[in-house]
Amino acid sequence: MRRVLTPANATAIAVAVAVLCVVFTAGVAAAADAGSVASASGSGPAAPGVAPSVSADECGPGDGTELVGCWNGTHYEESVNFAETDGLNETQLEALTDLTMARVEHVRQRPFKKDVPVETVSRSEYVNDTASGNGSEAFRRWNDQVWEALFVVGEGTDANSEIDSVFGGAVSGFYSPSQDRIVIVVPDGESPDIDPSTLAHELLHAMQDQYHDLTDPRYVGVTQDGDLAVDGIIEGEAVHVEERYAARCDANWTCAEAPEGDGGGGGGQEFNFGILQTVLQPYGDGAVYVRELRDEGGWAAVNATMNDPPASTAEVIHRNPDYEEGNVSFEDAATGGWETYADQGADGAETAGEASMFVMFWYQSLEYEYAVLEPGATVRENVQIHLDSGPRLQTRASYNYAHPVTDGWAGDELYPYRNGDRDGYVWATEWQTEDDAAAFRDAYVRMLTAHGEDDYADGAVYEIGEESDFPGAYGVERNGTSVTITHAPSPAGVLELRPDADLALPDAGDGADDGTDGDDGGNTTDGNGTDGDDENVTDEDGGDGTDGGDGDDGESTEGTTPGFGVAAALVALVAVLALGARRTA
């Protein structure tokens, strides 16, 4: 299941590819080989594992599905003969789909096995289908702590609603592996124009499903980092094909322009940029990863990686299939009534991973104007770190998720806790070297003190006041290559969660804080004082056997692979650039 990033009504069988696709018309030159696929006519032997495209003379109605570059009698070099500015009727949509399928076949050098139905749905219908109670009460409370631990969603804000707003407001289309169909989201009250890039992207997902079965458990990450990692190959291949498709449109294909105002709920839509930039990571890094796989081993290397997906975002960020992780050491020793959520996540834990950790530190500059990644630089320069990416993409922005503060990631386990009305967590992290661990620890302390008012005292619990979005007490311990972070509403609560920690209460009296001060609670945003029934509506088959669902098993968005639209994506990018430009520390 998608425990953190899933749209609200995804069910237990939801595929791990339900992340966001932001389509940018960036105007950057594509890779030199993009789209350079020869047809069968006059071509030499095909590379191993690929099929050459047929000529126009070889493409006719009724031809079998074994032909590449020909679908339902439409050849990839043809063009549609109708205007799309006033919307598409059913016949025109079918014609556009046939042409796009033939072109995707040509670019990917592989035939589709069967037709892919394409439908449209209005923005309001999509939002209504996806934005409602994501998960059980226990899941929502657990998930709130995950995003609070990442300093992306503050206390008193519902993380699940923030996620829903990202999906509901900007998704422009999705492919449903469980239903073998594509749904394009169109603005309310407008004719169903189709963005060719969105259609090509989602058709590639359909092709992946036909060859690899995207409902297979290997495409469902157990953790947030695992989910994003799997998406690195799934979305990376889709973006890479889209890059090559766009290059052919620039070179010699007649391609329709994207409809104005497509996908994204209008220019006034607001997103939590911490969530947004986290879920975008597979689309940029993944595309570059797939491009390198193909350069080195052709489509066969991409197929092999699809069969054995990446296990961490670190593998995708650094484009290293042999990336080694370490063993995270954590033992639950909490006292005073604190308990984990055994039926959530991976035995109660989430793995944030390198991508999410980078965004955590970067987001402090964007949202709070704190220079955390590089304290000697301005806030603007800290924001720019994420925007300065070496590899370039043509169809969307490519962001940077690599930085010395997080490059040495070797593993992490984040355990949310509950104790009546009180919430807390213990986050155990492992790093490749002691220097890597020290770099992460120092950056984390910078983030704490930026939100707090006092200097950090080594070995003492640190407190952040109620005026912050992340109030409460924090303990930070480094032992060799391990860094462990503990959070509770009070300093005494930190020591209850980690009784063996080498931490002392802050100098604020005689420790009058006895850890029983549930009044500052850290509850979930609905103010509940209950801890829910350990139901997990999207728990996979094992789990606790309960699905606690909302009764929406038949929703049209089940097991989907949504994609963002142009308008929302550009609004997002412009907003980031504008903030970076005006914040100068």
Coordinates of C-alpha atoms in Angstrom, one line a residue:
M1 CA 0.0 0.0 0.0
R2 CA 1.0 3.6 -0.3
R3 CA 1.2 4.6 3.3
V4 CA 2.1 8.2 2.9
L5 CA 1.8 9.4 -0.6
T6 CA -1.4 7.7 -1.8
P7 CA -4.5 9.6 -2.9
A8 CA -7.2 9.3 -0.3
N9 CA -9.3 6.4 -1.7
A10 CA -6.5 4.2 -3.0
T11 CA -7.1 0.6 -1.8
A12 CA -5.0 -2.2 -0.6
I13 CA -4.0 -3.2 -4.0
A14 CA -2.9 0.3 -5.0
V15 CA 0.2 0.3 -7.2
A16 CA 3.3 2.1 -6.1
V17 CA 3.3 4.4 -9.0
A18 CA 0.7 6.8 -7.7
V19 CA 3.0 9.8 -7.6
L20 CA 2.8 13.1 -9.4
C21 CA 4.0 14.0 -12.8
V22 CA 4.7 17.7 -13.5
V23 CA 4.9 18.5 -17.2
F24 CA 7.0 21.6 -18.0
T25 CA 7.5 23.1 -21.4
A26 CA 11.0 24.1 -20.4
G27 CA 12.4 24.8 -23.8
V28 CA 15.7 23.1 -22.9
A29 CA 17.4 21.1 -25.6
A30 CA 16.8 17.3 -25.4
A31 CA 19.5 14.7 -25.3
A32 CA 21.2 14.3 -28.6
D33 CA 19.8 10.9 -29.2
A34 CA 16.3 11.7 -28.0
G35 CA 13.7 10.2 -30.3
S36 CA 16.2 8.9 -32.8
V37 CA 14.5 5.6 -33.6
A38 CA 14.9 4.3 -37.1
S39 CA 12.0 2.7 -39.0
A40 CA 12.4 -0.8 -40.4
S41 CA 12.8 0.5 -44.0
G42 CA 16.4 0.8 -44.8
S43 CA 17.6 0.2 -41.2
G44 CA 20.2 -2.2 -40.1
P45 CA 19.8 -5.0 -37.6
A46 CA 17.7 -4.1 -34.6
A47 CA 19.5 -3.9 -31.2
P48 CA 18.9 -6.9 -28.9
G49 CA 15.6 -6.7 -27.1
V50 CA 14.0 -4.1 -29.4
A51 CA 11.8 -4.3 -32.5
P52 CA 12.2 -2.0 -35.5
S53 CA 9.2 0.1 -36.6
V54 CA 7.3 -0.7 -39.7
S55 CA 7.1 1.5 -42.7
A56 CA 3.8 3.3 -43.6
D57 CA 3.3 0.8 -46.4
E58 CA 3.4 -2.1 -44.0
C59 CA 0.8 -0.5 -41.6
G60 CA -2.8 -1.3 -42.4
P61 CA -6.1 -1.8 -40.6
G62 CA -6.4 -5.2 -39.0
D63 CA -2.7 -5.8 -38.7
G64 CA -1.6 -7.7 -35.6
T65 CA -0.2 -6.3 -32.4
E66 CA 3.3 -7.6 -33.2
L67 CA 4.0 -4.5 -35.5
V68 CA 5.8 -1.6 -33.9
G69 CA 4.8 1.9 -34.9
C70 CA 1.4 1.0 -36.2
W71 CA -1.8 0.8 -34.2
N72 CA -5.3 0.2 -35.6
G73 CA -4.0 1.1 -39.1
T74 CA -2.5 4.4 -37.9
H75 CA 1.2 4.9 -38.7
Y76 CA 3.4 6.9 -36.3
E77 CA 4.4 9.3 -39.1
E78 CA 0.8 10.3 -39.8
S79 CA -0.9 13.3 -38.1
V80 CA -4.3 14.0 -36.8
N81 CA -6.5 16.0 -39.2
F82 CA -8.8 17.8 -36.8
A83 CA -8.4 20.9 -34.7
E84 CA -8.2 20.3 -30.9
T85 CA -8.9 23.8 -29.7
D86 CA -12.6 23.2 -29.2
G87 CA -12.3 19.8 -27.5
L88 CA -12.4 16.3 -28.8
N89 CA -15.4 14.2 -29.6
E90 CA -15.2 10.4 -29.0
T91 CA -14.1 9.6 -32.6
Q92 CA -11.3 12.2 -32.4
L93 CA -10.1 11.0 -29.0
E94 CA -9.9 7.5 -30.4
A95 CA -7.9 8.7 -33.5
L96 CA -5.5 10.7 -31.2
T97 CA -5.1 7.7 -29.0
D98 CA -4.3 5.4 -31.9
L99 CA -1.7 7.9 -33.3
T100 CA -0.1 8.4 -29.9
M101 CA 0.1 4.6 -29.2
A102 CA 1.8 4.1 -32.6
R103 CA 4.3 6.9 -31.7
V104 CA 5.0 5.6 -28.2
E105 CA 5.6 2.1 -29.8
H106 CA 8.1 3.7 -32.2
V107 CA 10.0 5.6 -29.5
R108 CA 10.0 2.7 -27.0
Q109 CA 10.7 0.1 -29.8
R110 CA 8.1 -2.2 -28.4
P111 CA 4.5 -3.0 -29.4
F112 CA 1.4 -2.6 -27.2
K113 CA -0.4 -5.9 -26.6
K114 CA -3.9 -4.5 -26.6
D115 CA -6.0 -1.3 -26.8
V116 CA -6.0 1.1 -23.9
P117 CA -9.3 2.9 -23.2
V118 CA -9.0 6.7 -22.6
E119 CA -11.7 8.6 -20.8
T120 CA -12.1 12.1 -19.3
V121 CA -13.3 13.3 -15.9
S122 CA -13.9 16.8 -14.7
R123 CA -11.6 18.4 -12.0
S124 CA -14.4 18.5 -9.4
E125 CA -15.3 14.9 -10.0
Y126 CA -11.7 13.8 -9.6
V127 CA -11.3 15.9 -6.4
N128 CA -14.6 14.4 -5.0
D129 CA -13.4 10.9 -5.7
T130 CA -10.0 11.3 -4.1
A131 CA -10.2 13.8 -1.3
S132 CA -11.9 12.1 1.6
G133 CA -10.7 10.5 4.8
N134 CA -7.4 9.0 3.8
G135 CA -7.0 6.0 6.1
S136 CA -8.1 5.1 9.6
E137 CA -7.8 7.4 12.5
A138 CA -4.6 5.5 13.6
F139 CA -3.0 5.9 10.2
R140 CA -3.8 9.6 10.0
R141 CA -2.3 10.2 13.4
W142 CA 0.8 8.1 12.6
N143 CA 1.2 9.9 9.2
D144 CA 0.9 13.3 10.8
Q145 CA 3.9 12.4 13.0
V146 CA 5.9 11.3 9.9
W147 CA 5.5 14.6 8.1
E148 CA 6.0 16.6 11.4
A149 CA 9.3 14.7 11.9
L150 CA 10.3 15.9 8.4
F151 CA 9.5 19.6 9.4
V152 CA 7.2 19.8 6.4
V153 CA 3.7 19.7 8.0
G154 CA 3.5 21.5 11.3
E155 CA 1.7 20.5 14.4
G156 CA -2.0 21.3 14.1
T157 CA -2.1 20.7 10.4
D158 CA -3.5 17.6 8.9
A159 CA -0.8 16.0 6.7
N160 CA -3.3 13.8 4.9
S161 CA -5.3 16.9 3.8
E162 CA -2.1 18.5 2.6
I163 CA -1.3 15.5 0.5
D164 CA -4.9 15.4 -0.9
S165 CA -4.6 19.1 -1.9
V166 CA -1.5 18.3 -3.9
F167 CA -3.1 15.4 -5.7
G168 CA -6.6 16.8 -6.1
G169 CA -5.6 20.2 -7.3
A170 CA -2.9 19.3 -9.8
V171 CA -3.3 15.8 -11.2
S172 CA -4.0 16.0 -14.9
G173 CA -4.4 12.3 -15.6
F174 CA -3.8 8.8 -14.4
Y175 CA -3.5 5.2 -15.6
S176 CA -5.3 2.5 -13.6
P177 CA -3.5 -0.9 -13.7
S178 CA -6.4 -2.6 -12.0
Q179 CA -8.9 -1.3 -14.6
D180 CA -6.5 -1.1 -17.6
R181 CA -7.6 2.4 -18.6
I182 CA -6.4 6.0 -18.7
V183 CA -8.4 8.9 -17.3
I184 CA -7.6 12.5 -18.2
V185 CA -8.7 15.2 -15.8
V186 CA -10.1 18.3 -17.6
P187 CA -11.2 21.6 -16.2
D188 CA -14.8 22.0 -15.1
G189 CA -17.2 23.2 -17.7
E190 CA -14.7 22.9 -20.6
S191 CA -14.5 20.6 -23.6
P192 CA -12.2 17.6 -23.1
D193 CA -8.9 18.8 -24.7
I194 CA -6.1 16.4 -24.2
D195 CA -2.4 17.3 -23.5
P196 CA -0.5 15.0 -25.9
S197 CA 2.4 14.8 -23.4
T198 CA 0.1 13.6 -20.6
L199 CA -1.5 11.0 -23.0
A200 CA 1.9 9.7 -24.1
H201 CA 3.1 9.5 -20.5
E202 CA 0.1 7.5 -19.3
L203 CA 0.2 5.3 -22.4
L204 CA 3.8 4.3 -21.5
H205 CA 2.5 3.3 -18.1
A206 CA -0.1 1.1 -19.8
M207 CA 2.7 -0.5 -21.8
Q208 CA 4.6 -1.1 -18.7
D209 CA 1.6 -2.8 -17.2
Q210 CA 1.1 -5.0 -20.2
Y211 CA 4.7 -6.3 -20.0
H212 CA 5.4 -6.2 -16.2
D213 CA 2.0 -6.1 -14.4
L214 CA 2.1 -3.0 -12.3
T215 CA -0.1 -4.6 -9.7
D216 CA 2.7 -7.0 -8.8
P217 CA 3.8 -6.5 -5.1
R218 CA 7.3 -5.6 -6.2
Y219 CA 6.0 -2.3 -7.5
V220 CA 4.5 -1.4 -4.1
G221 CA 7.0 0.2 -1.7
V222 CA 6.5 -0.7 1.9
T223 CA 7.9 2.7 3.0
Q224 CA 7.9 6.2 1.7
D225 CA 11.5 5.9 0.5
G226 CA 10.7 2.5 -1.1
D227 CA 7.7 3.9 -2.9
L228 CA 9.7 6.8 -4.3
A229 CA 12.5 4.5 -5.3
V230 CA 10.2 2.2 -7.3
D231 CA 8.7 5.2 -9.0
G232 CA 12.3 6.1 -10.0
I233 CA 12.2 3.4 -12.7
I234 CA 8.4 3.5 -13.4
E235 CA 8.1 7.2 -13.8
G236 CA 11.7 7.6 -15.0
E237 CA 11.0 5.4 -18.0
A238 CA 7.7 7.3 -18.7
V239 CA 9.5 10.7 -18.6
H240 CA 12.4 9.4 -20.7
V241 CA 10.1 8.2 -23.4
E242 CA 8.2 11.5 -23.2
E243 CA 11.5 13.3 -23.6
R244 CA 12.3 11.4 -26.8
Y245 CA 8.7 11.8 -28.0
A246 CA 8.9 15.6 -27.5
A247 CA 12.2 15.7 -29.4
R248 CA 10.5 14.1 -32.4
C249 CA 7.7 16.6 -32.2
D250 CA 10.4 19.3 -32.3
A251 CA 12.2 17.7 -35.2
N252 CA 9.7 16.2 -37.8
W253 CA 6.4 15.1 -36.3
T254 CA 3.2 17.2 -36.4
C255 CA 2.1 17.3 -32.7
A256 CA -0.8 19.1 -31.2
E257 CA -0.1 21.9 -28.7
A258 CA -1.0 21.4 -25.1
P259 CA -4.4 23.0 -24.3
E260 CA -4.3 26.3 -22.4
G261 CA -5.0 26.1 -18.7
D262 CA -4.6 22.3 -18.8
G263 CA -4.5 20.4 -15.6
G264 CA -4.0 21.9 -12.2
G265 CA -7.1 23.7 -10.9
G266 CA -6.1 27.1 -12.1
G267 CA -3.3 29.6 -11.2
G268 CA -4.6 30.2 -7.7
Q269 CA -4.0 26.6 -6.5
E270 CA -1.6 26.4 -3.5
F271 CA 0.5 23.4 -2.6
N272 CA 2.6 22.4 0.3
F273 CA 6.0 22.6 -1.5
G274 CA 7.6 20.2 0.9
I275 CA 5.2 17.5 -0.1
L276 CA 5.2 18.6 -3.7
Q277 CA 9.0 18.5 -4.1
T278 CA 9.3 15.2 -2.3
V279 CA 6.9 13.4 -4.6
L280 CA 8.5 15.0 -7.7
Q281 CA 11.9 13.4 -7.1
P282 CA 11.3 10.2 -9.2
Y283 CA 10.4 12.2 -12.3
G284 CA 13.6 14.1 -12.6
D285 CA 16.2 11.8 -11.0
G286 CA 14.3 8.8 -12.4
A287 CA 14.4 10.1 -16.0
V288 CA 18.1 10.7 -15.8
Y289 CA 18.6 7.3 -14.2
V290 CA 16.7 5.6 -17.1
R291 CA 18.6 7.7 -19.7
E292 CA 21.9 6.4 -18.3
L293 CA 20.6 2.8 -18.1
R294 CA 19.6 3.0 -21.7
D295 CA 22.8 4.7 -22.8
E296 CA 24.8 1.9 -21.2
G297 CA 22.7 -1.2 -21.9
G298 CA 19.9 -0.2 -24.2
W299 CA 16.2 -1.0 -23.5
A300 CA 17.2 -4.4 -22.1
A301 CA 18.9 -2.6 -19.2
V302 CA 15.7 -0.7 -18.5
N303 CA 13.6 -3.9 -18.7
A304 CA 16.0 -5.6 -16.2
T305 CA 15.6 -2.7 -13.8
M306 CA 11.9 -2.7 -14.1
N307 CA 12.0 -6.4 -13.1
D308 CA 14.2 -5.5 -10.1
P309 CA 13.2 -2.0 -9.1
P310 CA 15.5 0.3 -7.0
A311 CA 15.2 -0.1 -3.3
S312 CA 16.0 3.5 -2.2
T313 CA 15.9 7.0 -3.5
A314 CA 19.7 7.1 -2.8
E315 CA 20.1 4.5 -5.6
V316 CA 18.2 6.7 -8.0
I317 CA 19.7 10.1 -6.9
H318 CA 23.2 8.7 -7.3
R319 CA 22.3 6.4 -10.2
N320 CA 24.0 3.5 -8.5
P321 CA 22.2 0.2 -8.7
D322 CA 24.7 -1.2 -6.2
Y323 CA 24.1 1.5 -3.6
E324 CA 24.8 -0.1 -0.1
E325 CA 22.6 0.5 2.9
G326 CA 23.6 -0.1 6.5
N327 CA 21.8 -1.7 9.4
V328 CA 19.7 0.6 11.4
S329 CA 19.9 -0.2 15.1
F330 CA 16.7 0.5 17.1
E331 CA 15.2 -1.1 20.1
D332 CA 11.9 0.0 21.6
A333 CA 12.7 0.8 25.2
A334 CA 10.0 3.5 25.8
T335 CA 8.5 3.8 29.3
G336 CA 5.6 5.7 30.8
G337 CA 2.9 4.4 28.6
W338 CA 4.4 5.3 25.2
E339 CA 3.6 2.8 22.4
T340 CA 4.3 2.5 18.7
Y341 CA 1.7 1.9 15.9
A342 CA 2.5 -1.8 15.3
D343 CA 0.0 -2.1 12.4
Q344 CA 1.2 1.0 10.5
G345 CA 4.1 1.3 8.2
A346 CA 6.8 -1.4 8.4
D347 CA 6.1 -2.8 11.9
G348 CA 5.3 0.7 13.0
A349 CA 8.2 2.5 11.2
E350 CA 8.5 4.7 8.2
T351 CA 11.7 5.1 6.2
A352 CA 12.0 8.7 5.0
G353 CA 15.1 8.2 2.8
E354 CA 17.6 10.6 1.2
A355 CA 15.2 12.4 -1.0
S356 CA 12.8 13.3 1.8
M357 CA 15.7 14.3 4.1
F358 CA 17.1 16.7 1.5
V359 CA 13.6 18.3 1.0
M360 CA 13.3 18.6 4.8
F361 CA 16.4 20.8 5.1
W362 CA 15.7 22.7 1.8
Y363 CA 12.1 23.4 2.8
Q364 CA 13.3 25.4 5.8
S365 CA 14.8 28.0 3.5
L366 CA 11.8 28.1 1.2
E367 CA 9.0 28.3 3.8
Y368 CA 10.7 29.7 7.0
E369 CA 13.7 31.6 5.5
Y370 CA 16.2 29.6 7.5
A371 CA 19.6 28.7 5.9
V372 CA 20.1 25.1 6.9
L373 CA 21.8 23.2 4.1
E374 CA 24.6 25.8 3.8
P375 CA 24.6 28.2 6.8
G376 CA 27.3 30.4 5.3
A377 CA 25.1 31.2 2.3
T378 CA 22.0 33.3 2.0
V379 CA 18.5 32.0 2.1
R380 CA 18.1 32.6 -1.6
E381 CA 21.3 30.6 -2.3
N382 CA 19.9 27.8 -0.1
V383 CA 16.7 27.7 -2.1
Q384 CA 18.7 27.7 -5.3
I385 CA 20.5 24.5 -4.3
H386 CA 17.4 22.6 -5.2
L387 CA 16.9 24.4 -8.5
D388 CA 20.5 24.0 -9.7
S389 CA 20.4 20.5 -11.3
G390 CA 23.2 19.4 -13.7
P391 CA 21.2 17.0 -15.9
R392 CA 18.6 18.8 -18.0
L393 CA 15.2 17.6 -19.2
Q394 CA 13.1 19.0 -21.9
T395 CA 9.6 18.2 -20.8
R396 CA 9.8 19.2 -17.1
A397 CA 11.9 20.8 -14.5
S398 CA 14.8 18.7 -13.2
Y399 CA 15.5 19.4 -9.5
N400 CA 18.6 18.6 -7.5
Y401 CA 18.2 16.3 -4.4
A402 CA 21.9 15.7 -3.7
H403 CA 23.8 17.6 -1.1
P404 CA 26.7 16.6 1.3
V405 CA 24.4 16.9 4.3
T406 CA 22.3 13.9 3.1
D407 CA 24.5 12.2 0.5
G408 CA 25.8 9.7 3.0
W409 CA 22.4 8.2 3.9
A410 CA 22.6 4.5 4.6
G411 CA 19.2 3.9 6.2
D412 CA 16.6 5.2 8.6
E413 CA 13.6 4.1 10.6
L414 CA 11.1 6.6 12.0
Y415 CA 8.8 5.3 14.7
P416 CA 5.8 7.5 15.6
Y417 CA 4.6 7.0 19.2
R418 CA 1.4 7.8 21.1
N419 CA 0.6 8.1 24.8
G420 CA -3.0 9.1 25.4
D421 CA -3.3 12.6 23.9
R422 CA 0.5 13.0 23.5
D423 CA 2.4 12.3 20.3
G424 CA 6.1 11.8 19.7
Y425 CA 8.6 9.9 17.6
V426 CA 12.0 8.3 17.6
W427 CA 14.0 8.5 14.3
A428 CA 17.0 6.2 14.0
T429 CA 19.3 7.0 11.1
E430 CA 22.4 5.4 9.8
W431 CA 25.2 6.9 7.6
Q432 CA 28.0 5.7 5.5
T433 CA 30.8 7.3 7.5
E434 CA 31.1 9.1 10.8
D435 CA 31.7 12.4 8.9
D436 CA 28.4 11.8 7.0
A437 CA 26.6 11.3 10.4
A438 CA 28.2 14.4 11.8
A439 CA 27.1 16.5 8.7
F440 CA 23.5 15.3 9.1
R441 CA 23.5 15.9 12.9
D442 CA 24.9 19.4 12.5
A443 CA 22.3 20.3 9.9
Y444 CA 19.5 19.0 12.0
V445 CA 20.7 21.0 15.0
R446 CA 20.8 24.1 12.8
M447 CA 17.2 23.4 11.9
L448 CA 16.2 23.0 15.5
T449 CA 17.9 26.2 16.7
A450 CA 16.5 28.2 13.8
H451 CA 13.0 27.3 15.0
G452 CA 13.9 27.8 18.6
E453 CA 15.3 30.7 20.5
D454 CA 18.3 29.3 22.4
D455 CA 21.6 27.9 21.5
Y456 CA 21.9 24.1 21.4
A457 CA 23.7 22.5 24.3
D458 CA 25.3 19.2 23.5
G459 CA 23.9 16.3 25.5
A460 CA 20.8 18.2 26.6
V461 CA 17.2 18.0 25.4
Y462 CA 16.3 21.1 23.3
E463 CA 13.0 22.9 23.5
I464 CA 11.1 24.8 20.8
G465 CA 8.4 27.2 22.0
E466 CA 4.7 27.1 21.1
E467 CA 5.0 29.9 18.6
S468 CA 6.8 27.5 16.2
D469 CA 5.0 25.1 13.9
F470 CA 7.1 22.4 15.5
P471 CA 6.9 22.9 19.2
G472 CA 8.1 20.5 21.9
A473 CA 11.3 18.8 23.1
Y474 CA 14.0 17.2 21.0
G475 CA 16.9 15.0 21.8
V476 CA 19.7 14.5 19.2
E477 CA 22.3 11.7 19.8
R478 CA 25.2 10.8 17.5
N479 CA 27.2 7.6 18.1
G480 CA 29.6 6.8 15.3
T481 CA 27.7 6.5 12.1
S482 CA 24.3 6.6 13.9
V483 CA 22.2 9.6 14.6
T484 CA 19.0 9.2 16.7
I485 CA 16.4 11.9 17.1
T486 CA 13.7 11.8 19.7
H487 CA 10.7 14.2 20.0
A488 CA 8.0 14.5 22.6
P489 CA 5.8 17.4 23.9
S490 CA 8.1 17.8 26.9
P491 CA 11.8 17.1 27.8
A492 CA 10.8 14.5 30.3
G493 CA 8.8 12.8 27.5
V494 CA 12.0 12.6 25.5
L495 CA 13.6 10.7 28.3
E496 CA 10.6 8.4 28.6
L497 CA 10.9 7.5 24.9
R498 CA 14.7 7.0 25.2
P499 CA 15.4 6.1 28.8
D500 CA 18.9 4.9 28.0
A501 CA 19.8 8.0 26.0
D502 CA 22.8 10.0 27.0
L503 CA 20.7 13.1 27.4
A504 CA 19.9 15.5 30.3
L505 CA 17.0 17.8 30.9
P506 CA 17.6 21.4 29.9
D507 CA 18.6 23.9 32.6
A508 CA 15.1 25.1 33.6
G509 CA 14.7 24.2 37.2
D510 CA 14.7 20.9 38.9
G511 CA 13.0 18.9 36.2
A512 CA 9.6 19.9 37.4
D513 CA 8.3 18.8 34.1
D514 CA 7.3 15.2 35.0
G515 CA 6.2 14.1 31.5
T516 CA 2.5 14.0 32.4
D517 CA 1.7 17.4 30.7
G518 CA -0.6 16.1 28.0
D519 CA -2.1 19.6 27.6
D520 CA 0.2 20.5 24.7
G521 CA -0.6 17.2 23.2
G522 CA 0.7 17.2 19.7
N523 CA -2.6 15.5 18.7
T524 CA -3.7 15.0 15.2
T525 CA -5.5 17.9 13.7
D526 CA -8.9 16.8 14.5
G527 CA -8.1 17.2 18.2
N528 CA -8.9 13.6 19.0
G529 CA -8.0 12.2 22.4
T530 CA -8.5 8.7 21.2
D531 CA -5.9 6.5 19.5
G532 CA -8.1 4.9 17.0
D533 CA -8.6 1.2 16.5
D534 CA -5.4 0.1 14.8
E535 CA -7.3 -0.2 11.6
N536 CA -5.4 0.5 8.4
V537 CA -7.7 1.0 5.5
T538 CA -4.9 0.6 3.0
D539 CA -3.0 -2.2 4.8
E540 CA -1.8 -5.0 2.6
D541 CA -3.1 -8.5 3.0
G542 CA -0.9 -9.4 5.9
G543 CA -1.1 -6.6 8.5
D544 CA -3.9 -6.8 11.1
G545 CA -6.4 -8.2 8.6
T546 CA -8.7 -5.2 8.9
D547 CA -9.2 -2.6 6.2
G548 CA -11.4 -0.1 8.0
G549 CA -12.2 1.2 4.6
D550 CA -14.6 4.0 3.6
G551 CA -16.6 1.7 1.4
D552 CA -15.0 3.2 -1.7
D553 CA -13.4 0.1 -3.1
G554 CA -14.8 0.7 -6.5
E555 CA -13.6 4.2 -7.0
S556 CA -12.4 5.1 -10.4
T557 CA -9.0 6.2 -9.0
E558 CA -8.1 2.8 -7.5
G559 CA -4.5 1.8 -8.2
T560 CA -3.8 4.8 -10.3
T561 CA -0.7 6.5 -11.7
P562 CA -1.7 10.2 -11.6
G563 CA 0.1 13.0 -13.4
F564 CA 0.3 16.7 -12.9
G565 CA -0.7 19.2 -15.5
V566 CA 1.2 22.1 -17.1
A567 CA -0.6 25.0 -15.5
A568 CA -0.2 23.9 -11.9
A569 CA 3.4 22.8 -12.5
L570 CA 4.4 26.2 -13.9
V571 CA 2.7 28.0 -11.1
A572 CA 4.6 25.8 -8.7
L573 CA 8.0 26.5 -10.4
V574 CA 7.3 30.2 -10.7
A575 CA 6.4 30.4 -7.1
V576 CA 9.6 28.7 -6.0
L577 CA 11.7 30.9 -8.2
A578 CA 10.0 34.0 -7.0
L579 CA 10.5 33.1 -3.4
G580 CA 14.1 32.2 -4.0
A581 CA 14.6 35.5 -5.8
R582 CA 13.3 37.7 -3.0
R583 CA 14.6 36.0 0.0
T584 CA 18.2 37.1 0.6
A585 CA 18.6 36.3 4.3

